[in-house]
Coordinates of C-alpha atoms in Angstrom, one line a residue:
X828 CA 75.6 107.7 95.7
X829 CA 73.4 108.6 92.6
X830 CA 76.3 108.2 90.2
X831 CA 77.7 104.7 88.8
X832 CA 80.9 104.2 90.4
X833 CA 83.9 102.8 88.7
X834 CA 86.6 101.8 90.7
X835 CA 90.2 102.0 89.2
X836 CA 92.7 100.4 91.2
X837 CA 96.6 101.4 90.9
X838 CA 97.5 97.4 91.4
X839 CA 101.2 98.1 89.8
X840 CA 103.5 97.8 92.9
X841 CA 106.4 95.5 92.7
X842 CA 107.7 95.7 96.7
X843 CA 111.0 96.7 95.9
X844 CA 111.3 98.3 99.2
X845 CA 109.5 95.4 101.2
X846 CA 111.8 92.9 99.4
X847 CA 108.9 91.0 98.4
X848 CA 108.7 88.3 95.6
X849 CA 105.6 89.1 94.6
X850 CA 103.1 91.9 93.3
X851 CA 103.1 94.6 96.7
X852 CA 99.1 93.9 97.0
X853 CA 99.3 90.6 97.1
X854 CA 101.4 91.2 100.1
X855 CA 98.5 89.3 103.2
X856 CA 97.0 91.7 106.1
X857 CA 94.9 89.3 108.2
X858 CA 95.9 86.3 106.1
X859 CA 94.8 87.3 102.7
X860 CA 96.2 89.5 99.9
X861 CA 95.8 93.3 100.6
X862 CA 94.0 93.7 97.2
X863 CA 91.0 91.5 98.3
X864 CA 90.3 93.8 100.9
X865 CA 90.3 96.8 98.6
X866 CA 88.1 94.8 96.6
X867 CA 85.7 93.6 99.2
X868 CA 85.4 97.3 100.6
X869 CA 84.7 98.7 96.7
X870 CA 81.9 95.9 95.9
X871 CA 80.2 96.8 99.2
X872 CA 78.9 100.2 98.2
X873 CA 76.0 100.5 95.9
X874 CA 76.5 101.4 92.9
X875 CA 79.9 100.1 92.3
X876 CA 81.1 98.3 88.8
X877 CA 83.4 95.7 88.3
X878 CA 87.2 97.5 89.1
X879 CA 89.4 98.1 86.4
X880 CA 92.9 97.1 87.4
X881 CA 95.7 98.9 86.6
X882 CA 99.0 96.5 86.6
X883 CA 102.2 95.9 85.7
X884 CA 103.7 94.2 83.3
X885 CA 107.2 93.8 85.6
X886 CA 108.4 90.2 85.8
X887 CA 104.8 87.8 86.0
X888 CA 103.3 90.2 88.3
X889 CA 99.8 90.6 85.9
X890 CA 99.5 86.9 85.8
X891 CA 100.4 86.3 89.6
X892 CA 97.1 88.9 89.9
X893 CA 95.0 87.6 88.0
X894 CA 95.2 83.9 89.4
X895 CA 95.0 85.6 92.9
X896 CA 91.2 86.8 92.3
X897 CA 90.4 83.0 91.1
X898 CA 87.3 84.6 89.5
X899 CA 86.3 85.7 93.3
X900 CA 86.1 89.8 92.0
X901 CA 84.9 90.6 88.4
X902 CA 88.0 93.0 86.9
X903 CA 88.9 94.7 83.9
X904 CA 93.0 94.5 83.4
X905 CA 94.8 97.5 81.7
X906 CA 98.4 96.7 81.6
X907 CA 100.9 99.5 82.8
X908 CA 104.1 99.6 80.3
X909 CA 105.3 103.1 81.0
X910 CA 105.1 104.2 84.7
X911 CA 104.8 107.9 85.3
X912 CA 102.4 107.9 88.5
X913 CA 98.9 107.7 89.4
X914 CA 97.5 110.2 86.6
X915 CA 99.0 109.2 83.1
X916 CA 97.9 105.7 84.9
X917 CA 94.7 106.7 84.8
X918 CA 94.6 108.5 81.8
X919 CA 96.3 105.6 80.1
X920 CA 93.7 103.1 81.5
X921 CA 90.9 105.6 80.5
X922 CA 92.3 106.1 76.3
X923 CA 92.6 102.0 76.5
X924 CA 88.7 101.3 78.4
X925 CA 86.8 103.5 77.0
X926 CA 84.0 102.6 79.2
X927 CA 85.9 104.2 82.3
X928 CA 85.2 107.4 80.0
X929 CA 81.4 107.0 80.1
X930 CA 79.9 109.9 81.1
X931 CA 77.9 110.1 84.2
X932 CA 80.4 107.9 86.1
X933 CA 82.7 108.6 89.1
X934 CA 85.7 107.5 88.8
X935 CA 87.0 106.1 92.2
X936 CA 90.7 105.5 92.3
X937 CA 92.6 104.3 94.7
X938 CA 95.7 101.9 95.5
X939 CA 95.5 97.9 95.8
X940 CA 97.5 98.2 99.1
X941 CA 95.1 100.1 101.1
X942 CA 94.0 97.0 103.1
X943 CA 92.6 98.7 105.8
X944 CA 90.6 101.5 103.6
X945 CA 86.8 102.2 105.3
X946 CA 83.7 101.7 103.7
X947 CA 82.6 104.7 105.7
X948 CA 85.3 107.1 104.7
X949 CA 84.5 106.0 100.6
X950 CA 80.6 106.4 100.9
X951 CA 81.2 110.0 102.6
X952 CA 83.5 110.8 99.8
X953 CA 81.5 110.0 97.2
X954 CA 78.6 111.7 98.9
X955 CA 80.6 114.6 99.0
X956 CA 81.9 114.6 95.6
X957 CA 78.4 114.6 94.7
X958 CA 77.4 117.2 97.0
X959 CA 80.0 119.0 95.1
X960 CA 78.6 119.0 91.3
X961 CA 81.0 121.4 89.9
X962 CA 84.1 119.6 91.5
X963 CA 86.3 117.3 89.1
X964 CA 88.0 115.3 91.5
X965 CA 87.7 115.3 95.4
X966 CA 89.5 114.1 97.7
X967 CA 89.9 113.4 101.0
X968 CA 92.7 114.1 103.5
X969 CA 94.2 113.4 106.9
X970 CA 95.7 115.3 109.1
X971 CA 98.7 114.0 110.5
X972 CA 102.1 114.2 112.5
X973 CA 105.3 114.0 109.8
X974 CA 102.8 113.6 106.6
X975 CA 104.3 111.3 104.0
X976 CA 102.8 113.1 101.1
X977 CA 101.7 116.7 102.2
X978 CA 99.2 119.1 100.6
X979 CA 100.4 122.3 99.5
X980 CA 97.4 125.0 99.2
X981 CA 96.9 128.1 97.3
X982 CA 95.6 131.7 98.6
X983 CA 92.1 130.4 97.7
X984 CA 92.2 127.0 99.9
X985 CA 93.0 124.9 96.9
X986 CA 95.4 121.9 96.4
X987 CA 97.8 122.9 94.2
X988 CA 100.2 120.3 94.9
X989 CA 101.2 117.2 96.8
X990 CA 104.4 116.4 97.8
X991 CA 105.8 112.5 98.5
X992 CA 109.0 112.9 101.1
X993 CA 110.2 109.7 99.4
X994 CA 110.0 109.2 95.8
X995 CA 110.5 113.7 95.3
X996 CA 112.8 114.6 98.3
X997 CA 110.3 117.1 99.8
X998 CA 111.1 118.4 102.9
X999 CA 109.6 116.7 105.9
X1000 CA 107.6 118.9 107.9
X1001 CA 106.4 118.0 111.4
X1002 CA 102.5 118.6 111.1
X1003 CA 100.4 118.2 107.9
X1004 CA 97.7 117.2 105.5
X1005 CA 98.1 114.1 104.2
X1006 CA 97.5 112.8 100.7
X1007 CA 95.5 109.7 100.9
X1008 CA 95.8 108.1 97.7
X1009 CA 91.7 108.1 97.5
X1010 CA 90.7 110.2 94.4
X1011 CA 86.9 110.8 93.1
X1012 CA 87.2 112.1 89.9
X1013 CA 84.0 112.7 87.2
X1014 CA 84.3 110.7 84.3
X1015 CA 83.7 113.7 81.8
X1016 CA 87.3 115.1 83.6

């Protein structure tokens, strides 16, 4: 990639669903906390700045973070106080860090969970994205059986909407494309 990339990290989970006691990345896959992987998968491409975190400020969860990294990852922390999903998130962290507002950036968001996220699948993405110089966000998809957050298209081949079978209700249809929660967005947008 020929653009600085600055990851921003949706790290606000609390595991309600998992029952767990703790912040949902710091939930282990292979032994350690699901947000290290993230964050060993980010600082391997070139390029990359130190992620700004996006937490909560539920229970001791930004503390229980924090100590987690031990200094091991250089982070920003913006702390979350008014939930409303992954875009006022990021437009919340952007109007607190202005930095993640520098122009000439790419803005790589994604979610502290996604353990098992490919360094392959980001560095195509962002070469894509690039590819793509009028684009202000890219994303990739997957195409899957019973999709858990489906993309709705337009007559033109555009997203126009995503739809989560969970958190909106949305009808659960058998064969679809899958939001990934992976979002490549150009600072300027």
């Amino acid at each position: 990639p020929k653009r600085p990339i600055q990851p921003v990290i949706l790290a606000g989970g609390k595991g309600t669903r998992a029952n767990l006691d703790r912040p949902k990345v710091l939930a282990e896959v292979f032994g350690r906390p699901a947000l290290h992987h993230v964050l060993d998968t980010h600082h391997s491409i070139p390029g990359v700045r130190p992620a700004a975190l996006i937490v909560s400020d539920y229970r001791d969860y930004d503390r229980q973070i924090r100590e987690s990294l031990d200094g091991r990852f250089p982070a920003h922390f913006v702390v979350e106080t008014d939930p409303q999903g992954t875009g006022h998130a990021v437009l919340e962290a952007c109007r607190r860090m202005p930095a993640l507002a520098e122009p000439g950036l790419t803005l790589l968001v994604t979610e502290g969970t996604q353990a098992m996220m490919q360094r392959a699948t980001l560095i195509k993405s962002l070469l894509i994205h690039e590819a793509l110089a009028d684009a202000a966000m890219t994303m990739p998809t997957a195409r899957k059986e019973r999709p858990y957050a489906y993309l709705v298209r337009d007559e033109h081949g555009f997203v126009a909407d995503s739809r989560e079978t969970r958190l909106e209700n949305a009808e659960i249809i058998d064969d679809g494309e899958d939001n990934v929660s992976v979002y490549l967005v150009r600072s300027e947008d």
